[in-house]
mmCIF file of C-alpha atoms in Angstrom:
data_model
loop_
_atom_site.group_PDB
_atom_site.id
_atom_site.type_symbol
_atom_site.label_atom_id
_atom_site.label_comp_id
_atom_site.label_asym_id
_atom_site.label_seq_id
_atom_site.Cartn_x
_atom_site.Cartn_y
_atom_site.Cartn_z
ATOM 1 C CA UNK A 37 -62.409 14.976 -25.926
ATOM 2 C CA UNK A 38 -59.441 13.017 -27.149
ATOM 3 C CA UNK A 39 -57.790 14.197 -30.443
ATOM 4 C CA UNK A 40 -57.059 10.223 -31.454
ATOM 5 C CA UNK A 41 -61.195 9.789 -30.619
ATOM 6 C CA UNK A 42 -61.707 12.964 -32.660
ATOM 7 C CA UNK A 43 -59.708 11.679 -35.371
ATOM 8 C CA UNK A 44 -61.257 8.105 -35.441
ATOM 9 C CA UNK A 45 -65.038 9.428 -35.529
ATOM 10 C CA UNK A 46 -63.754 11.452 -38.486
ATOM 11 C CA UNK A 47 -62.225 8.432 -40.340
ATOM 12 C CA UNK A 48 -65.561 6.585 -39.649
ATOM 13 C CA UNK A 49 -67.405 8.933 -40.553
ATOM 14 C CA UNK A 50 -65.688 9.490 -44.060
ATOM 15 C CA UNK A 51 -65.761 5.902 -44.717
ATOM 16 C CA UNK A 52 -69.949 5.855 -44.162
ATOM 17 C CA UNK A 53 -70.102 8.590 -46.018
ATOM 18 C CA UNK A 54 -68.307 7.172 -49.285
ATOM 19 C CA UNK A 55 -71.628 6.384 -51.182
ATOM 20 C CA UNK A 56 -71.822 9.926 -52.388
ATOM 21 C CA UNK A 57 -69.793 12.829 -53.464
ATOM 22 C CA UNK A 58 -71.775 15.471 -51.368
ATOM 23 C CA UNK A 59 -71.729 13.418 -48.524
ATOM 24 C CA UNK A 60 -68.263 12.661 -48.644
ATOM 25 C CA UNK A 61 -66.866 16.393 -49.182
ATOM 26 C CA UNK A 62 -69.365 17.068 -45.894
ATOM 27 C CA UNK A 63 -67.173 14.904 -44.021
ATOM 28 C CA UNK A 64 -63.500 16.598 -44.970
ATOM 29 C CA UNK A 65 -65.314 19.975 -43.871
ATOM 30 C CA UNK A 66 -65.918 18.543 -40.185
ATOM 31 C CA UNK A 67 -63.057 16.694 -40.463
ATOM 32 C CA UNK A 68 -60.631 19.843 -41.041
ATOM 33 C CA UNK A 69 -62.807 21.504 -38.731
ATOM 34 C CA UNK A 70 -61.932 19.552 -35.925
ATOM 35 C CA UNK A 71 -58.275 19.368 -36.562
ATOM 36 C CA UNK A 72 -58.413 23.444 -36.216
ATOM 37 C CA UNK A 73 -60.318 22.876 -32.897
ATOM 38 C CA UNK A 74 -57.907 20.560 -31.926
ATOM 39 C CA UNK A 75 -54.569 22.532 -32.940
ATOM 40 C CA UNK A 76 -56.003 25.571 -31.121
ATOM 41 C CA UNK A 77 -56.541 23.433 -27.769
ATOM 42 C CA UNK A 78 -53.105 22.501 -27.992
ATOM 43 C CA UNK A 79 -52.442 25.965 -28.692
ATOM 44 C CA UNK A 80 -54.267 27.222 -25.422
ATOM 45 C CA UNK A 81 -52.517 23.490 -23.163
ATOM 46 C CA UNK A 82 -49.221 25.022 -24.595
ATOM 47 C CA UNK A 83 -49.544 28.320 -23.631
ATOM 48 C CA UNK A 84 -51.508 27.246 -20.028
ATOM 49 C CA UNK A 85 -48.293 25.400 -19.395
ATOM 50 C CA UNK A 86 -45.846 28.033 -20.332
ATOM 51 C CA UNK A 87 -47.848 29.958 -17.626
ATOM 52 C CA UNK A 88 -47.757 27.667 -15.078
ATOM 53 C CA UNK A 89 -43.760 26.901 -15.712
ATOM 54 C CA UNK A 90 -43.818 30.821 -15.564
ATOM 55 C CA UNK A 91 -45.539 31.254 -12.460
ATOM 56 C CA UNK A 92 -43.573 28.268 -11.284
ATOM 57 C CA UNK A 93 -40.276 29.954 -11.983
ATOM 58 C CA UNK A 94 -41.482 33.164 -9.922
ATOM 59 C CA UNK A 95 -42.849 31.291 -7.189
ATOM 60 C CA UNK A 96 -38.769 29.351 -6.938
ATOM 61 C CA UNK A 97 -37.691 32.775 -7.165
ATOM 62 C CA UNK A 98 -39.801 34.580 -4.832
ATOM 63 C CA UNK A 99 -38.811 31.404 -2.457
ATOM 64 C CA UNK A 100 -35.425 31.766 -2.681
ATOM 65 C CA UNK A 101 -35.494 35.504 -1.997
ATOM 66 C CA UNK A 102 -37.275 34.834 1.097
ATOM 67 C CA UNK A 103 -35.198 31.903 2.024
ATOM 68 C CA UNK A 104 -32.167 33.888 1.453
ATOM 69 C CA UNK A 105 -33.368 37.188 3.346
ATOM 70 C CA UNK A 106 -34.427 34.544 6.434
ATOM 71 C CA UNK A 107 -31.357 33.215 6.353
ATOM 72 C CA UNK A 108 -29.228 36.603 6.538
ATOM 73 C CA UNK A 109 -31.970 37.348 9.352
ATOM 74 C CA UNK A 110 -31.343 34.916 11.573
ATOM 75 C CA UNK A 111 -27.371 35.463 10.369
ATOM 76 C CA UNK A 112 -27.812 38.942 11.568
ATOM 77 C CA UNK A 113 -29.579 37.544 14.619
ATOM 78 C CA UNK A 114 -27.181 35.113 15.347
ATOM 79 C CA UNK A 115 -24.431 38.135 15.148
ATOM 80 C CA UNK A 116 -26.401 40.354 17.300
ATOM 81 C CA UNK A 117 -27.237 37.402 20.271
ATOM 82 C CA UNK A 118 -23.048 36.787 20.171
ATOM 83 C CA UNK A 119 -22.411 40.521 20.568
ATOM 84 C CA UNK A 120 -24.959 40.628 23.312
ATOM 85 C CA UNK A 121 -23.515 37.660 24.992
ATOM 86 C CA UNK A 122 -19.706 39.663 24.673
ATOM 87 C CA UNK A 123 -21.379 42.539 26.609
ATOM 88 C CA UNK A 124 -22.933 40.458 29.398
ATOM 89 C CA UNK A 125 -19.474 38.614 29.623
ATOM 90 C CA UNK A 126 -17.394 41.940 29.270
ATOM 91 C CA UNK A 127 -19.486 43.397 32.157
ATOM 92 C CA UNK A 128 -19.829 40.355 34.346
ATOM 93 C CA UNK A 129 -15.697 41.049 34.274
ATOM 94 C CA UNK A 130 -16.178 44.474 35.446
ATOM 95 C CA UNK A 131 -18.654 43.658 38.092
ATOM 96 C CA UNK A 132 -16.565 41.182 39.413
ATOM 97 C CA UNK A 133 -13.382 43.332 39.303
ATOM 98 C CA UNK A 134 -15.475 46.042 40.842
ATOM 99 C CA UNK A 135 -16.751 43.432 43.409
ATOM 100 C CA UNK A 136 -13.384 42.438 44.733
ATOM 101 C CA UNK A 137 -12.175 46.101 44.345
ATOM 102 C CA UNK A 138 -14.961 46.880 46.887
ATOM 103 C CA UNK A 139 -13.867 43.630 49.432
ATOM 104 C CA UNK A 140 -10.412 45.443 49.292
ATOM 105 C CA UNK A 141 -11.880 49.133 50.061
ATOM 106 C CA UNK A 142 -13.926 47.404 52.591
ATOM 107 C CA UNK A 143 -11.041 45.585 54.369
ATOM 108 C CA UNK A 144 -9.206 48.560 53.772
ATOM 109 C CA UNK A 145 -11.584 50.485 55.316
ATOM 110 C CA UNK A 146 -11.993 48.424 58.191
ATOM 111 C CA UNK A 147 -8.204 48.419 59.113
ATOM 112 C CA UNK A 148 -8.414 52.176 59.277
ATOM 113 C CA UNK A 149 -11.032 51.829 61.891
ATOM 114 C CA UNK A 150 -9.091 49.534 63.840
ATOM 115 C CA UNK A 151 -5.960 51.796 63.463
ATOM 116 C CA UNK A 152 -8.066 54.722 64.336
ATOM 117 C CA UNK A 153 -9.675 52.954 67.804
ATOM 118 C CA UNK A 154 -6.317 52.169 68.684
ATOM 119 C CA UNK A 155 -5.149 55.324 68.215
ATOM 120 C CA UNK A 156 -7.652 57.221 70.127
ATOM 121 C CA UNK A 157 -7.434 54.760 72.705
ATOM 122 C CA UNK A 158 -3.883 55.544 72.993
ATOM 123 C CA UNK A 159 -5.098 59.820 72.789
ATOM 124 C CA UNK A 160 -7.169 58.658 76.252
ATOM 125 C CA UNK A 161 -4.851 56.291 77.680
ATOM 126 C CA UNK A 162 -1.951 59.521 77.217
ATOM 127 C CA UNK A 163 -4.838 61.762 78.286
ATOM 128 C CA UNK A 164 -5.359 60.323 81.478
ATOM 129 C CA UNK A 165 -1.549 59.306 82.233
ATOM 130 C CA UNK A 166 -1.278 63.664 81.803
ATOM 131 C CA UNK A 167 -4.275 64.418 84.024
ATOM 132 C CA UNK A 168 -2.649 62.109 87.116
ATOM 133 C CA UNK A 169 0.931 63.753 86.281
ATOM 134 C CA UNK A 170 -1.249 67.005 86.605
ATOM 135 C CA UNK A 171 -2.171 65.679 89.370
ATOM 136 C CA UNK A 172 0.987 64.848 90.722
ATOM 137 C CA UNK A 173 2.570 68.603 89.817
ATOM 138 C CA UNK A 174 -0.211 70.468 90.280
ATOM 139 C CA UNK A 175 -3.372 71.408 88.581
ATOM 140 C CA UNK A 176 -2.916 73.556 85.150
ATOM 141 C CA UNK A 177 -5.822 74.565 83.025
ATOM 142 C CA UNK A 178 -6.293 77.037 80.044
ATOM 143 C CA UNK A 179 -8.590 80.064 80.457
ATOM 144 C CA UNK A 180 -11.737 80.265 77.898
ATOM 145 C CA UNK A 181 -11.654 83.692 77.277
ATOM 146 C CA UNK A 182 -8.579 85.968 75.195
ATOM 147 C CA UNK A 183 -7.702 88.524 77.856
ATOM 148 C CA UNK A 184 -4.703 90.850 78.212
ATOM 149 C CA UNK A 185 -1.714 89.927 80.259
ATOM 150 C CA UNK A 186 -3.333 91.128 83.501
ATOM 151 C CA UNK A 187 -6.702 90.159 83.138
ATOM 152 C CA UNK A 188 -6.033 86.530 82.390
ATOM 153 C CA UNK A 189 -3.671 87.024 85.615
ATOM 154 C CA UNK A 190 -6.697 88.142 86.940
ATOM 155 C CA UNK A 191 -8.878 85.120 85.591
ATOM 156 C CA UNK A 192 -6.385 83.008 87.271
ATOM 157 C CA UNK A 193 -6.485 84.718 90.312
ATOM 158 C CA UNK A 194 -10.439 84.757 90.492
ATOM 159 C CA UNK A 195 -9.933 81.052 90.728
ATOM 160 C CA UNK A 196 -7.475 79.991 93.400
ATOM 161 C CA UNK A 197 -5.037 80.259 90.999
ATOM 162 C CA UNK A 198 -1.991 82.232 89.092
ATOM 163 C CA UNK A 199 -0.603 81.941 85.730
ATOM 164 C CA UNK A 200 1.764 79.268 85.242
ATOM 165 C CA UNK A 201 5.364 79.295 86.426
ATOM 166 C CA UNK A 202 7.888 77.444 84.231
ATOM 167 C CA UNK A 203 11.082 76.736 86.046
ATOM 168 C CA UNK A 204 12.272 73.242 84.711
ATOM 169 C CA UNK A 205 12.629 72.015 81.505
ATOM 170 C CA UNK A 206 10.561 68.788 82.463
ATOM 171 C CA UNK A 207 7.792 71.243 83.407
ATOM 172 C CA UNK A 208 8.308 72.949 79.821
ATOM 173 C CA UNK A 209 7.661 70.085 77.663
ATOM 174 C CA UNK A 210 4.652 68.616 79.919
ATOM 175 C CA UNK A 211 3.122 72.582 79.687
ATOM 176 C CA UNK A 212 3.949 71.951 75.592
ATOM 177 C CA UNK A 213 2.558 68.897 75.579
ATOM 178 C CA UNK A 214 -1.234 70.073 75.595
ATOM 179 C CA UNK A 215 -1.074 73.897 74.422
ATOM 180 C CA UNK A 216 -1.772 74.144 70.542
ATOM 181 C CA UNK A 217 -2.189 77.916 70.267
ATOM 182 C CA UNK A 218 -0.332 80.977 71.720
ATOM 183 C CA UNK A 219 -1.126 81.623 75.683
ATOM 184 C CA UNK A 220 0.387 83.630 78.130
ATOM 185 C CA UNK A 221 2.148 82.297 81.009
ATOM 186 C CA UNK A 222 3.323 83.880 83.982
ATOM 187 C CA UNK A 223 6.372 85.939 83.090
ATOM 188 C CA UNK A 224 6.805 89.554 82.497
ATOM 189 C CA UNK A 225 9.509 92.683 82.642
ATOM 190 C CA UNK A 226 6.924 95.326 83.648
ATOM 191 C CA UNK A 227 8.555 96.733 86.348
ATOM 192 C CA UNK A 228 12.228 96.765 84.762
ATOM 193 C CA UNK A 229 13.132 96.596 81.630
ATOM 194 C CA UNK A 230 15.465 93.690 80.448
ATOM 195 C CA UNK A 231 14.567 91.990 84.058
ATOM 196 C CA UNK A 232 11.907 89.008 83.645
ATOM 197 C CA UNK A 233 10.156 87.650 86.565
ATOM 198 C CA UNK A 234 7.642 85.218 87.580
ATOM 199 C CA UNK A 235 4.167 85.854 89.275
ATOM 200 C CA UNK A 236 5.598 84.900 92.677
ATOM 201 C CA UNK A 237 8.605 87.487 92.366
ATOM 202 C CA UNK A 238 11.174 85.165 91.804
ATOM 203 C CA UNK A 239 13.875 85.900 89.086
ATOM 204 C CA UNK A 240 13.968 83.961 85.856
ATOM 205 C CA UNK A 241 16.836 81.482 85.917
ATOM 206 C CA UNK A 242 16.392 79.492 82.581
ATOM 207 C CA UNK A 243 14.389 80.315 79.337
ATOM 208 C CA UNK A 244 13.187 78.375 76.511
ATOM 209 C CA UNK A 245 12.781 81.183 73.993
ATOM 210 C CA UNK A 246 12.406 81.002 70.405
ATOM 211 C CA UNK A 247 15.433 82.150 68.100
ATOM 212 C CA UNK A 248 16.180 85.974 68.303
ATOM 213 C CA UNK A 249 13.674 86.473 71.456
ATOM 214 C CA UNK A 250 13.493 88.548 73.787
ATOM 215 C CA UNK A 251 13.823 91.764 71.207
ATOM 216 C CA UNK A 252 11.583 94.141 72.691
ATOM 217 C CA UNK A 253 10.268 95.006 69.703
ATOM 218 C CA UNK A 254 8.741 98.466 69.568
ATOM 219 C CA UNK A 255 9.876 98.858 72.876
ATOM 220 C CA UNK A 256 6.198 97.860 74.301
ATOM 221 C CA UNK A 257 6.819 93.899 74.187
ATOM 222 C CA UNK A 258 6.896 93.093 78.348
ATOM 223 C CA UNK A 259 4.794 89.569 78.709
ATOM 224 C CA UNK A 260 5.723 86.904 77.332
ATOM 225 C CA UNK A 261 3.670 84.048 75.340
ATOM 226 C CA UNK A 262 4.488 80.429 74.854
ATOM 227 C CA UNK A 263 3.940 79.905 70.662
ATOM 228 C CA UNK A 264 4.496 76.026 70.106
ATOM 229 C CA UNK A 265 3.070 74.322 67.747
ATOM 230 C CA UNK A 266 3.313 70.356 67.221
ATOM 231 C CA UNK A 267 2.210 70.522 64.068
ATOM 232 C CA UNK A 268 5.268 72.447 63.010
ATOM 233 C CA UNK A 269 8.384 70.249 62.622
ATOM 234 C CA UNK A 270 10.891 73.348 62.927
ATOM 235 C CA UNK A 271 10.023 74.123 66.106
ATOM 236 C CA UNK A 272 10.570 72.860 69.156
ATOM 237 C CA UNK A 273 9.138 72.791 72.792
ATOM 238 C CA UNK A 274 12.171 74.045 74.622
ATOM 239 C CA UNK A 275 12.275 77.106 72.182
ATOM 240 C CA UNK A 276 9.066 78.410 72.480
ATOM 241 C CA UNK A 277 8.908 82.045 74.606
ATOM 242 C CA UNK A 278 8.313 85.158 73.080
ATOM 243 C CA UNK A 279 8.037 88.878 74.328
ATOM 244 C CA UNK A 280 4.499 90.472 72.738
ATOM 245 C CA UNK A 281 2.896 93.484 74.041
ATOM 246 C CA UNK A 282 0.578 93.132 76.924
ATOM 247 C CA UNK A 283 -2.356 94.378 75.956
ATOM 248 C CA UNK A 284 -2.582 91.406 73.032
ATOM 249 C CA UNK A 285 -5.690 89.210 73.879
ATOM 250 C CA UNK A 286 -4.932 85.680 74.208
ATOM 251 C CA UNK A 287 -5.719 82.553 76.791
ATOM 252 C CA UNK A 288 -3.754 82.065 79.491
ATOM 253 C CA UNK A 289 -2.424 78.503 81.432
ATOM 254 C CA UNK A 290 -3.357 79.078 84.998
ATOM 255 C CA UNK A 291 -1.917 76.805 87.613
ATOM 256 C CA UNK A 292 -3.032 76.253 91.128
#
């Protein structure tokens, strides 16, 4: 109910009422009565308002909080996505260096290959220009087994064949050409001391040792080897004899 309704039934009510004393002091009674109601229902509208302006206030603030932590989320999220988009970028770079690195290795790669078919098409075009100057000299080939002086003589012998005779120095550097270990070839000073001769008897008449040889060291050293190596700048195919002892096991160059 309306206080100003409250307050005008009150007033009517007092002026009905004025035809007696007992009537009239009635009245005030209800009249104060409902004031008290009345101040105590403002009372309780004040104080529901305060509440609601409270809970108002904490609703604004709980708002803002969450407005404030969503916004430093998607701050942090925004942070994050641009950090993740540096990576991809920073590795797309490397993948792409590493891409062309690879197209390099690769053409790299495949000049090597080219190099090396050339090359050993040049091994087996030199290959077979040796076998027909074999051919032309004479047939030469290298025993399979390591045998003493005489017994790769012997191998030699057991196929048509003697070890090799060196005479020339053109014949020196095409028998260097295709030894790459230490064989014997067909030279000794068994029967004399000091006196070298070939398989077929004949008398040495040029050598092609290496410095300081013959030495006849330990008195025992009668056959000679050829030692060249071509992997060995120092040394050289015209300086390549030296006296070992006979009984050493090596391969021999046989020539027929």
């Amino acid at each position: 109910m309306d206080l100003e309704a409250i307050y005008e039934n009150v007033e009517s009510r007092d002026i009905k009422n004025t035809t007696g004393p007992q009537t009239q002091s009635q009245g005030q009674d209800e009249g104060k009565d409902l004031k008290r109601r009345g101040s105590r229902c403002l009372v309780l509208i004040t104080v529901g308002l305060g509440l609601i302006c409270v809970l108002l206030l904490v609703f604004i603030i709980l708002q803002h909080i969450t407005i404030t932590a969503e916004r430093d989320l998607i701050k942090s999220y925004k942070n994050t996505v641009e950090e993740f988009n540096q990576t991809i970028n920073s590795l797309q770079d490397s993948y792409t260096d590493l891409m062309t690195e690879k197209h390099q290795l690769q053409n790299n790669f495949n000049s090597l290959s080219q190099k090396k078919q050339e090359l050993e098409n040049r091994v087996a075009a030199l290959s077979e220009e040796l076998k027909k100057e074999a051919t032309k000299r004479g047939w030469f080939f290298v025993s399979t087994e390591l045998k003493s002086w005489s017994d790769s003589r012997q191998y030699c012998r057991d196929r048509g064949a003697d070890l090799v005779i060196i005479n020339t120095e053109e014949k020196q550097r095409f028998i260097s050409s295709f030894v790459s270990e230490r064989v014997w070839i067909g030279l000794s000073d068994t029967e004399n001391e000091g006196i070298m001769k070939w398989v077929d008897n004949s008398p040495l008449k040029q050598g092609f040792w290496l410095k300081g040889e013959p030495n006849n060291y330990y008195e025992n050293e009668d056959c000679i080897e050829l030692n060249y190596k071509r992997d060995q700048v120092e040394m050289s195919p015209l300086n390549s004899w030296n006296d070992v002892p006979c009984s050493e096991k090596k391969k021999g160059i046989c020539e027929k």
